[in-house]
PDB file of C-alpha atoms in Angstrom:
ATOM      1  CA  ALA A 287     -15.876 -57.627 -16.328  1.00  0.00           C
ATOM      2  CA  GLN A 288     -16.740 -55.477 -19.257  1.00  0.00           C
ATOM      3  CA  THR A 289     -20.114 -53.770 -19.164  1.00  0.00           C
ATOM      4  CA  VAL A 290     -22.124 -52.178 -21.921  1.00  0.00           C
ATOM      5  CA  THR A 291     -24.607 -49.446 -21.076  1.00  0.00           C
ATOM      6  CA  GLN A 292     -27.416 -48.198 -23.237  1.00  0.00           C
ATOM      7  CA  SER A 293     -29.014 -45.368 -21.312  1.00  0.00           C
ATOM      8  CA  GLN A 294     -31.975 -44.848 -23.634  1.00  0.00           C
ATOM      9  CA  PRO A 295     -34.562 -47.618 -23.189  1.00  0.00           C
ATOM     10  CA  GLU A 296     -36.792 -46.032 -25.836  1.00  0.00           C
ATOM     11  CA  MET A 297     -36.302 -43.564 -28.653  1.00  0.00           C
ATOM     12  CA  SER A 298     -38.537 -42.272 -31.399  1.00  0.00           C
ATOM     13  CA  VAL A 299     -37.838 -40.531 -34.673  1.00  0.00           C
ATOM     14  CA  GLN A 300     -39.905 -39.087 -37.470  1.00  0.00           C
ATOM     15  CA  GLU A 301     -39.640 -40.862 -40.763  1.00  0.00           C
ATOM     16  CA  ALA A 302     -36.814 -39.405 -42.909  1.00  0.00           C
ATOM     17  CA  GLU A 303     -35.206 -37.756 -39.898  1.00  0.00           C
ATOM     18  CA  THR A 304     -31.955 -38.659 -38.152  1.00  0.00           C
ATOM     19  CA  VAL A 305     -31.632 -40.344 -34.769  1.00  0.00           C
ATOM     20  CA  THR A 306     -28.654 -41.205 -32.602  1.00  0.00           C
ATOM     21  CA  LEU A 307     -28.590 -44.115 -30.185  1.00  0.00           C
ATOM     22  CA  SER A 308     -26.093 -43.998 -27.348  1.00  0.00           C
ATOM     23  CA  CYS A 309     -23.808 -46.692 -26.024  1.00  0.00           C
ATOM     24  CA  THR A 310     -20.990 -46.572 -23.508  1.00  0.00           C
ATOM     25  CA  TYR A 311     -18.810 -49.388 -22.309  1.00  0.00           C
ATOM     26  CA  ASP A 312     -16.328 -50.088 -19.610  1.00  0.00           C
ATOM     27  CA  THR A 313     -13.060 -51.834 -20.365  1.00  0.00           C
ATOM     28  CA  SER A 314      -9.394 -51.777 -19.467  1.00  0.00           C
ATOM     29  CA  GLU A 315      -8.397 -53.324 -22.772  1.00  0.00           C
ATOM     30  CA  SER A 316      -7.033 -51.438 -25.754  1.00  0.00           C
ATOM     31  CA  ASP A 317      -8.034 -53.806 -28.511  1.00  0.00           C
ATOM     32  CA  TYR A 318     -11.609 -54.922 -28.964  1.00  0.00           C
ATOM     33  CA  TYR A 319     -14.596 -54.947 -31.278  1.00  0.00           C
ATOM     34  CA  LEU A 320     -17.862 -53.084 -31.020  1.00  0.00           C
ATOM     35  CA  PHE A 321     -21.098 -53.960 -32.753  1.00  0.00           C
ATOM     36  CA  TRP A 322     -24.605 -52.682 -33.232  1.00  0.00           C
ATOM     37  CA  TYR A 323     -27.290 -55.291 -33.745  1.00  0.00           C
ATOM     38  CA  LYS A 324     -30.900 -54.780 -34.740  1.00  0.00           C
ATOM     39  CA  GLN A 325     -33.668 -57.027 -33.486  1.00  0.00           C
ATOM     40  CA  PRO A 326     -37.026 -56.489 -35.247  1.00  0.00           C
ATOM     41  CA  PRO A 327     -40.219 -57.797 -33.679  1.00  0.00           C
ATOM     42  CA  SER A 328     -39.636 -61.145 -35.414  1.00  0.00           C
ATOM     43  CA  ARG A 329     -36.690 -61.426 -32.973  1.00  0.00           C
ATOM     44  CA  GLN A 330     -33.964 -62.427 -35.437  1.00  0.00           C
ATOM     45  CA  MET A 331     -30.892 -60.372 -34.603  1.00  0.00           C
ATOM     46  CA  ILE A 332     -29.189 -58.731 -37.542  1.00  0.00           C
ATOM     47  CA  LEU A 333     -25.750 -57.163 -37.583  1.00  0.00           C
ATOM     48  CA  VAL A 334     -25.958 -53.477 -38.438  1.00  0.00           C
ATOM     49  CA  ILE A 335     -22.392 -52.290 -38.159  1.00  0.00           C
ATOM     50  CA  ARG A 336     -19.020 -53.284 -36.724  1.00  0.00           C
ATOM     51  CA  GLN A 337     -16.062 -51.252 -35.491  1.00  0.00           C
ATOM     52  CA  GLU A 338     -12.557 -52.365 -34.614  1.00  0.00           C
ATOM     53  CA  ALA A 339     -11.100 -50.344 -31.769  1.00  0.00           C
ATOM     54  CA  TYR A 340      -7.715 -49.923 -33.466  1.00  0.00           C
ATOM     55  CA  LYS A 341      -9.346 -48.140 -36.393  1.00  0.00           C
ATOM     56  CA  GLN A 342      -9.795 -44.430 -35.859  1.00  0.00           C
ATOM     57  CA  GLN A 343     -12.108 -44.044 -38.814  1.00  0.00           C
ATOM     58  CA  ASN A 344     -15.763 -44.400 -37.941  1.00  0.00           C
ATOM     59  CA  ALA A 345     -17.544 -47.284 -39.641  1.00  0.00           C
ATOM     60  CA  THR A 346     -20.417 -46.566 -42.022  1.00  0.00           C
ATOM     61  CA  GLU A 347     -22.948 -48.798 -43.730  1.00  0.00           C
ATOM     62  CA  ASN A 348     -25.281 -46.896 -46.016  1.00  0.00           C
ATOM     63  CA  ARG A 349     -27.624 -44.916 -43.738  1.00  0.00           C
ATOM     64  CA  PHE A 350     -25.954 -46.224 -40.578  1.00  0.00           C
ATOM     65  CA  SER A 351     -22.815 -44.716 -39.116  1.00  0.00           C
ATOM     66  CA  VAL A 352     -21.106 -44.713 -35.768  1.00  0.00           C
ATOM     67  CA  ASN A 353     -19.366 -42.112 -33.673  1.00  0.00           C
ATOM     68  CA  PHE A 354     -16.590 -44.029 -31.947  1.00  0.00           C
ATOM     69  CA  GLN A 355     -14.880 -42.105 -29.168  1.00  0.00           C
ATOM     70  CA  LYS A 356     -12.295 -44.491 -27.746  1.00  0.00           C
ATOM     71  CA  ALA A 357     -11.066 -42.259 -24.931  1.00  0.00           C
ATOM     72  CA  ALA A 358     -14.603 -41.610 -23.793  1.00  0.00           C
ATOM     73  CA  LYS A 359     -15.555 -45.284 -24.330  1.00  0.00           C
ATOM     74  CA  SER A 360     -18.533 -44.220 -26.341  1.00  0.00           C
ATOM     75  CA  PHE A 361     -19.988 -45.871 -29.426  1.00  0.00           C
ATOM     76  CA  SER A 362     -23.148 -44.207 -30.702  1.00  0.00           C
ATOM     77  CA  LEU A 363     -25.159 -45.238 -33.746  1.00  0.00           C
ATOM     78  CA  LYS A 364     -26.579 -42.649 -36.127  1.00  0.00           C
ATOM     79  CA  ILE A 365     -29.416 -43.608 -38.420  1.00  0.00           C
ATOM     80  CA  SER A 366     -29.993 -41.127 -41.222  1.00  0.00           C
ATOM     81  CA  ASP A 367     -33.145 -40.826 -43.316  1.00  0.00           C
ATOM     82  CA  SER A 368     -35.026 -43.107 -40.924  1.00  0.00           C
ATOM     83  CA  GLN A 369     -37.399 -45.589 -42.494  1.00  0.00           C
ATOM     84  CA  LEU A 370     -40.348 -47.474 -41.048  1.00  0.00           C
ATOM     85  CA  GLY A 371     -38.359 -50.683 -41.361  1.00  0.00           C
ATOM     86  CA  ASP A 372     -35.763 -49.314 -38.955  1.00  0.00           C
ATOM     87  CA  ALA A 373     -38.175 -49.772 -36.064  1.00  0.00           C
ATOM     88  CA  ALA A 374     -36.650 -52.408 -33.806  1.00  0.00           C
ATOM     89  CA  MET A 375     -34.644 -53.031 -30.673  1.00  0.00           C
ATOM     90  CA  TYR A 376     -31.036 -51.997 -31.122  1.00  0.00           C
ATOM     91  CA  PHE A 377     -28.320 -53.664 -29.087  1.00  0.00           C
ATOM     92  CA  CYS A 378     -24.791 -52.456 -28.629  1.00  0.00           C
ATOM     93  CA  ALA A 379     -22.237 -55.221 -28.063  1.00  0.00           C
ATOM     94  CA  TYR A 380     -18.605 -55.450 -27.027  1.00  0.00           C
ATOM     95  CA  ARG A 381     -16.114 -58.195 -27.699  1.00  0.00           C
ATOM     96  CA  SER A 382     -12.604 -58.382 -26.367  1.00  0.00           C
ATOM     97  CA  ASN A 383      -9.866 -59.286 -28.792  1.00  0.00           C
ATOM     98  CA  THR A 384      -8.186 -61.395 -26.131  1.00  0.00           C
ATOM     99  CA  GLY A 385     -11.143 -62.881 -24.322  1.00  0.00           C
ATOM    100  CA  ASN A 386     -14.028 -64.770 -25.796  1.00  0.00           C
ATOM    101  CA  GLN A 387     -17.183 -63.216 -24.445  1.00  0.00           C
ATOM    102  CA  PHE A 388     -19.586 -60.911 -26.108  1.00  0.00           C
ATOM    103  CA  TYR A 389     -21.287 -58.410 -23.823  1.00  0.00           C
ATOM    104  CA  PHE A 390     -24.597 -56.927 -24.890  1.00  0.00           C
ATOM    105  CA  GLY A 391     -26.311 -53.820 -23.607  1.00  0.00           C
ATOM    106  CA  THR A 392     -29.927 -53.841 -22.521  1.00  0.00           C
ATOM    107  CA  GLY A 393     -31.135 -52.403 -25.787  1.00  0.00           C
ATOM    108  CA  THR A 394     -32.909 -49.314 -27.113  1.00  0.00           C
ATOM    109  CA  SER A 395     -36.356 -49.666 -28.587  1.00  0.00           C
ATOM    110  CA  LEU A 396     -36.635 -47.417 -31.642  1.00  0.00           C
ATOM    111  CA  THR A 397     -40.013 -46.293 -32.931  1.00  0.00           C
ATOM    112  CA  VAL A 398     -40.274 -44.651 -36.332  1.00  0.00           C
ATOM    113  CA  ILE A 399     -43.228 -42.285 -36.643  1.00  0.00           C
ATOM    114  CA  PRO A 400     -44.748 -41.984 -40.118  1.00  0.00           C
TER     115      PRO A 400
ATOM    116  CA  GLU B  68     -26.547 -68.916 -48.183  1.00  0.00           C
ATOM    117  CA  ALA B  69     -28.770 -70.548 -45.584  1.00  0.00           C
ATOM    118  CA  GLY B  70     -28.900 -68.850 -42.209  1.00  0.00           C
ATOM    119  CA  VAL B  71     -28.691 -70.262 -38.719  1.00  0.00           C
ATOM    120  CA  ALA B  72     -31.498 -72.731 -38.118  1.00  0.00           C
ATOM    121  CA  GLN B  73     -33.073 -73.391 -34.749  1.00  0.00           C
ATOM    122  CA  SER B  74     -35.829 -75.670 -33.573  1.00  0.00           C
ATOM    123  CA  PRO B  75     -38.305 -75.705 -32.090  1.00  0.00           C
ATOM    124  CA  ARG B  76     -39.430 -72.092 -32.405  1.00  0.00           C
ATOM    125  CA  TYR B  77     -41.659 -72.312 -29.350  1.00  0.00           C
ATOM    126  CA  LYS B  78     -41.782 -74.631 -26.379  1.00  0.00           C
ATOM    127  CA  ILE B  79     -44.004 -74.682 -23.307  1.00  0.00           C
ATOM    128  CA  ILE B  80     -43.140 -76.992 -20.443  1.00  0.00           C
ATOM    129  CA  GLU B  81     -43.840 -77.303 -16.756  1.00  0.00           C
ATOM    130  CA  LYS B  82     -41.179 -76.686 -14.160  1.00  0.00           C
ATOM    131  CA  ARG B  83     -38.962 -79.642 -13.392  1.00  0.00           C
ATOM    132  CA  GLN B  84     -39.420 -81.006 -16.911  1.00  0.00           C
ATOM    133  CA  SER B  85     -36.585 -81.329 -19.395  1.00  0.00           C
ATOM    134  CA  VAL B  86     -36.222 -79.584 -22.724  1.00  0.00           C
ATOM    135  CA  ALA B  87     -33.723 -79.574 -25.582  1.00  0.00           C
ATOM    136  CA  PHE B  88     -33.034 -77.051 -28.296  1.00  0.00           C
ATOM    137  CA  TRP B  89     -31.263 -77.645 -31.565  1.00  0.00           C
ATOM    138  CA  CYS B  90     -29.120 -75.333 -33.666  1.00  0.00           C
ATOM    139  CA  ASN B  91     -27.574 -75.743 -37.086  1.00  0.00           C
ATOM    140  CA  PRO B  92     -25.081 -72.973 -37.814  1.00  0.00           C
ATOM    141  CA  ILE B  93     -24.160 -71.507 -41.155  1.00  0.00           C
ATOM    142  CA  SER B  94     -22.053 -73.954 -43.130  1.00  0.00           C
ATOM    143  CA  GLY B  95     -18.359 -73.473 -42.501  1.00  0.00           C
ATOM    144  CA  HIS B  96     -18.770 -71.408 -39.357  1.00  0.00           C
ATOM    145  CA  ALA B  97     -16.352 -72.643 -36.733  1.00  0.00           C
ATOM    146  CA  THR B  98     -17.726 -70.700 -33.794  1.00  0.00           C
ATOM    147  CA  LEU B  99     -21.155 -71.343 -32.303  1.00  0.00           C
ATOM    148  CA  TYR B 100     -22.810 -69.453 -29.460  1.00  0.00           C
ATOM    149  CA  TRP B 101     -25.831 -70.044 -27.272  1.00  0.00           C
ATOM    150  CA  TYR B 102     -27.454 -67.005 -25.654  1.00  0.00           C
ATOM    151  CA  GLN B 103     -30.283 -66.584 -23.193  1.00  0.00           C
ATOM    152  CA  GLN B 104     -32.431 -63.504 -23.713  1.00  0.00           C
ATOM    153  CA  ILE B 105     -34.892 -62.755 -20.930  1.00  0.00           C
ATOM    154  CA  LEU B 106     -37.700 -60.403 -21.883  1.00  0.00           C
ATOM    155  CA  GLY B 107     -36.560 -56.796 -21.756  1.00  0.00           C
ATOM    156  CA  GLN B 108     -32.881 -57.643 -21.509  1.00  0.00           C
ATOM    157  CA  GLY B 109     -29.973 -58.070 -23.841  1.00  0.00           C
ATOM    158  CA  PRO B 110     -28.700 -61.522 -24.751  1.00  0.00           C
ATOM    159  CA  LYS B 111     -26.469 -63.230 -22.215  1.00  0.00           C
ATOM    160  CA  LEU B 112     -23.865 -65.635 -23.500  1.00  0.00           C
ATOM    161  CA  LEU B 113     -24.289 -69.116 -22.068  1.00  0.00           C
ATOM    162  CA  ILE B 114     -21.666 -71.061 -23.978  1.00  0.00           C
ATOM    163  CA  GLN B 115     -19.322 -70.659 -26.910  1.00  0.00           C
ATOM    164  CA  PHE B 116     -17.906 -73.482 -29.027  1.00  0.00           C
ATOM    165  CA  GLN B 117     -14.941 -73.365 -31.356  1.00  0.00           C
ATOM    166  CA  ASN B 118     -15.484 -76.354 -33.638  1.00  0.00           C
ATOM    167  CA  ASN B 119     -16.406 -79.096 -31.165  1.00  0.00           C
ATOM    168  CA  GLY B 120     -14.545 -77.649 -28.179  1.00  0.00           C
ATOM    169  CA  VAL B 121     -15.924 -75.381 -25.462  1.00  0.00           C
ATOM    170  CA  VAL B 122     -14.242 -71.979 -25.405  1.00  0.00           C
ATOM    171  CA  ASP B 123     -16.305 -70.331 -22.693  1.00  0.00           C
ATOM    172  CA  ASP B 124     -19.099 -71.652 -20.508  1.00  0.00           C
ATOM    173  CA  SER B 125     -18.550 -69.443 -17.487  1.00  0.00           C
ATOM    174  CA  GLN B 126     -22.156 -68.219 -17.427  1.00  0.00           C
ATOM    175  CA  LEU B 127     -23.782 -71.581 -18.066  1.00  0.00           C
ATOM    176  CA  PRO B 128     -25.685 -72.885 -14.991  1.00  0.00           C
ATOM    177  CA  LYS B 129     -24.033 -76.258 -15.170  1.00  0.00           C
ATOM    178  CA  ASP B 130     -26.222 -77.846 -12.523  1.00  0.00           C
ATOM    179  CA  ARG B 131     -29.122 -77.794 -14.966  1.00  0.00           C
ATOM    180  CA  PHE B 132     -27.871 -76.677 -18.367  1.00  0.00           C
ATOM    181  CA  SER B 133     -25.720 -78.684 -20.742  1.00  0.00           C
ATOM    182  CA  ALA B 134     -24.679 -78.231 -24.337  1.00  0.00           C
ATOM    183  CA  GLU B 135     -22.764 -80.194 -26.894  1.00  0.00           C
ATOM    184  CA  ARG B 136     -21.451 -79.843 -30.406  1.00  0.00           C
ATOM    185  CA  LEU B 137     -20.118 -83.318 -31.001  1.00  0.00           C
ATOM    186  CA  LYS B 138     -19.166 -83.133 -34.674  1.00  0.00           C
ATOM    187  CA  GLY B 139     -18.349 -79.448 -34.719  1.00  0.00           C
ATOM    188  CA  VAL B 140     -21.428 -78.615 -36.733  1.00  0.00           C
ATOM    189  CA  ASP B 141     -24.863 -78.593 -35.119  1.00  0.00           C
ATOM    190  CA  SER B 142     -25.430 -78.220 -31.416  1.00  0.00           C
ATOM    191  CA  THR B 143     -27.975 -79.003 -28.743  1.00  0.00           C
ATOM    192  CA  LEU B 144     -28.698 -77.118 -25.534  1.00  0.00           C
ATOM    193  CA  LYS B 145     -30.515 -78.978 -22.772  1.00  0.00           C
ATOM    194  CA  ILE B 146     -32.168 -77.834 -19.571  1.00  0.00           C
ATOM    195  CA  GLN B 147     -32.880 -80.444 -16.921  1.00  0.00           C
ATOM    196  CA  PRO B 148     -34.816 -79.732 -14.766  1.00  0.00           C
ATOM    197  CA  ALA B 149     -36.321 -76.443 -15.906  1.00  0.00           C
ATOM    198  CA  LYS B 150     -37.180 -73.638 -13.508  1.00  0.00           C
ATOM    199  CA  LEU B 151     -39.632 -70.781 -13.902  1.00  0.00           C
ATOM    200  CA  GLU B 152     -36.765 -68.319 -14.333  1.00  0.00           C
ATOM    201  CA  ASP B 153     -35.543 -70.213 -17.398  1.00  0.00           C
ATOM    202  CA  SER B 154     -38.408 -68.697 -19.390  1.00  0.00           C
ATOM    203  CA  ALA B 155     -36.622 -66.781 -22.130  1.00  0.00           C
ATOM    204  CA  VAL B 156     -35.687 -66.815 -25.780  1.00  0.00           C
ATOM    205  CA  TYR B 157     -32.675 -69.009 -26.483  1.00  0.00           C
ATOM    206  CA  LEU B 158     -30.650 -67.665 -29.356  1.00  0.00           C
ATOM    207  CA  CYS B 159     -28.055 -69.539 -31.329  1.00  0.00           C
ATOM    208  CA  ALA B 160     -25.467 -67.659 -33.351  1.00  0.00           C
ATOM    209  CA  SER B 161     -22.477 -68.599 -35.436  1.00  0.00           C
ATOM    210  CA  SER B 162     -19.474 -66.848 -36.866  1.00  0.00           C
ATOM    211  CA  LEU B 163     -16.751 -67.786 -39.281  1.00  0.00           C
ATOM    212  CA  ASP B 164     -14.259 -67.527 -36.456  1.00  0.00           C
ATOM    213  CA  GLN B 165     -13.941 -65.992 -33.027  1.00  0.00           C
ATOM    214  CA  GLY B 166     -14.210 -62.227 -32.950  1.00  0.00           C
ATOM    215  CA  LEU B 167     -15.963 -61.967 -36.249  1.00  0.00           C
ATOM    216  CA  ALA B 168     -19.533 -60.866 -36.723  1.00  0.00           C
ATOM    217  CA  GLN B 169     -22.157 -63.274 -35.491  1.00  0.00           C
ATOM    218  CA  PHE B 170     -25.204 -64.369 -37.423  1.00  0.00           C
ATOM    219  CA  PHE B 171     -28.196 -65.195 -35.289  1.00  0.00           C
ATOM    220  CA  GLY B 172     -30.941 -67.742 -35.650  1.00  0.00           C
ATOM    221  CA  PRO B 173     -34.625 -66.945 -35.060  1.00  0.00           C
ATOM    222  CA  GLY B 174     -34.474 -68.214 -31.477  1.00  0.00           C
ATOM    223  CA  THR B 175     -36.538 -70.625 -29.424  1.00  0.00           C
ATOM    224  CA  ARG B 176     -39.055 -69.072 -27.060  1.00  0.00           C
ATOM    225  CA  LEU B 177     -39.287 -71.181 -23.910  1.00  0.00           C
ATOM    226  CA  THR B 178     -42.098 -70.765 -21.438  1.00  0.00           C
ATOM    227  CA  VAL B 179     -41.846 -72.628 -18.149  1.00  0.00           C
ATOM    228  CA  LEU B 180     -45.128 -72.891 -16.237  1.00  0.00           C
TER     229      LEU B 180
END
């Protein structure tokens, strides 16, 4: 079974600074999707960014970008110009293109320091 | 566009009681997911529907959990009887189709005493 590992249970960043959240995954498949989700204290999960494994170009969404290293099975999230509203739990998720399951990591709790 | 709706938002029951959760996905979304999120953990997929058919329920404890999506729109998840370890947030999500980005509801926080 695929596994998703987030090795940083907690991270903190100064407001306006940049932070990188790590995610690694284990798979034998070549085609899949990777996601980063944000879960603020209100608990509603919000999609941050999505990456298709067949695309070599790293996905970006405004201040959020990923560093996708397919050979290393690594999918880190970079948040630039951190804002107070970025404080949340961040979950990395994997989805096979052939199977049906989504696998989530255990999450990284991000604190933004004013 | 309305988001994924879930009710109730909170539920407290005693062990061995029954409970049901309701989810209304985003209009037009064919795929619906139920997740269990235990405190401090990531969501775990319980069941996935494609329209009104079950695509994956391999992690659903079928001796006590059941779910249906009869008309391919809204869905209910039932636990009967509940155990202490069922205390968690139950998240519903939907996507336009399989593999596409999921949109999550606010969740139902279940406490089993």
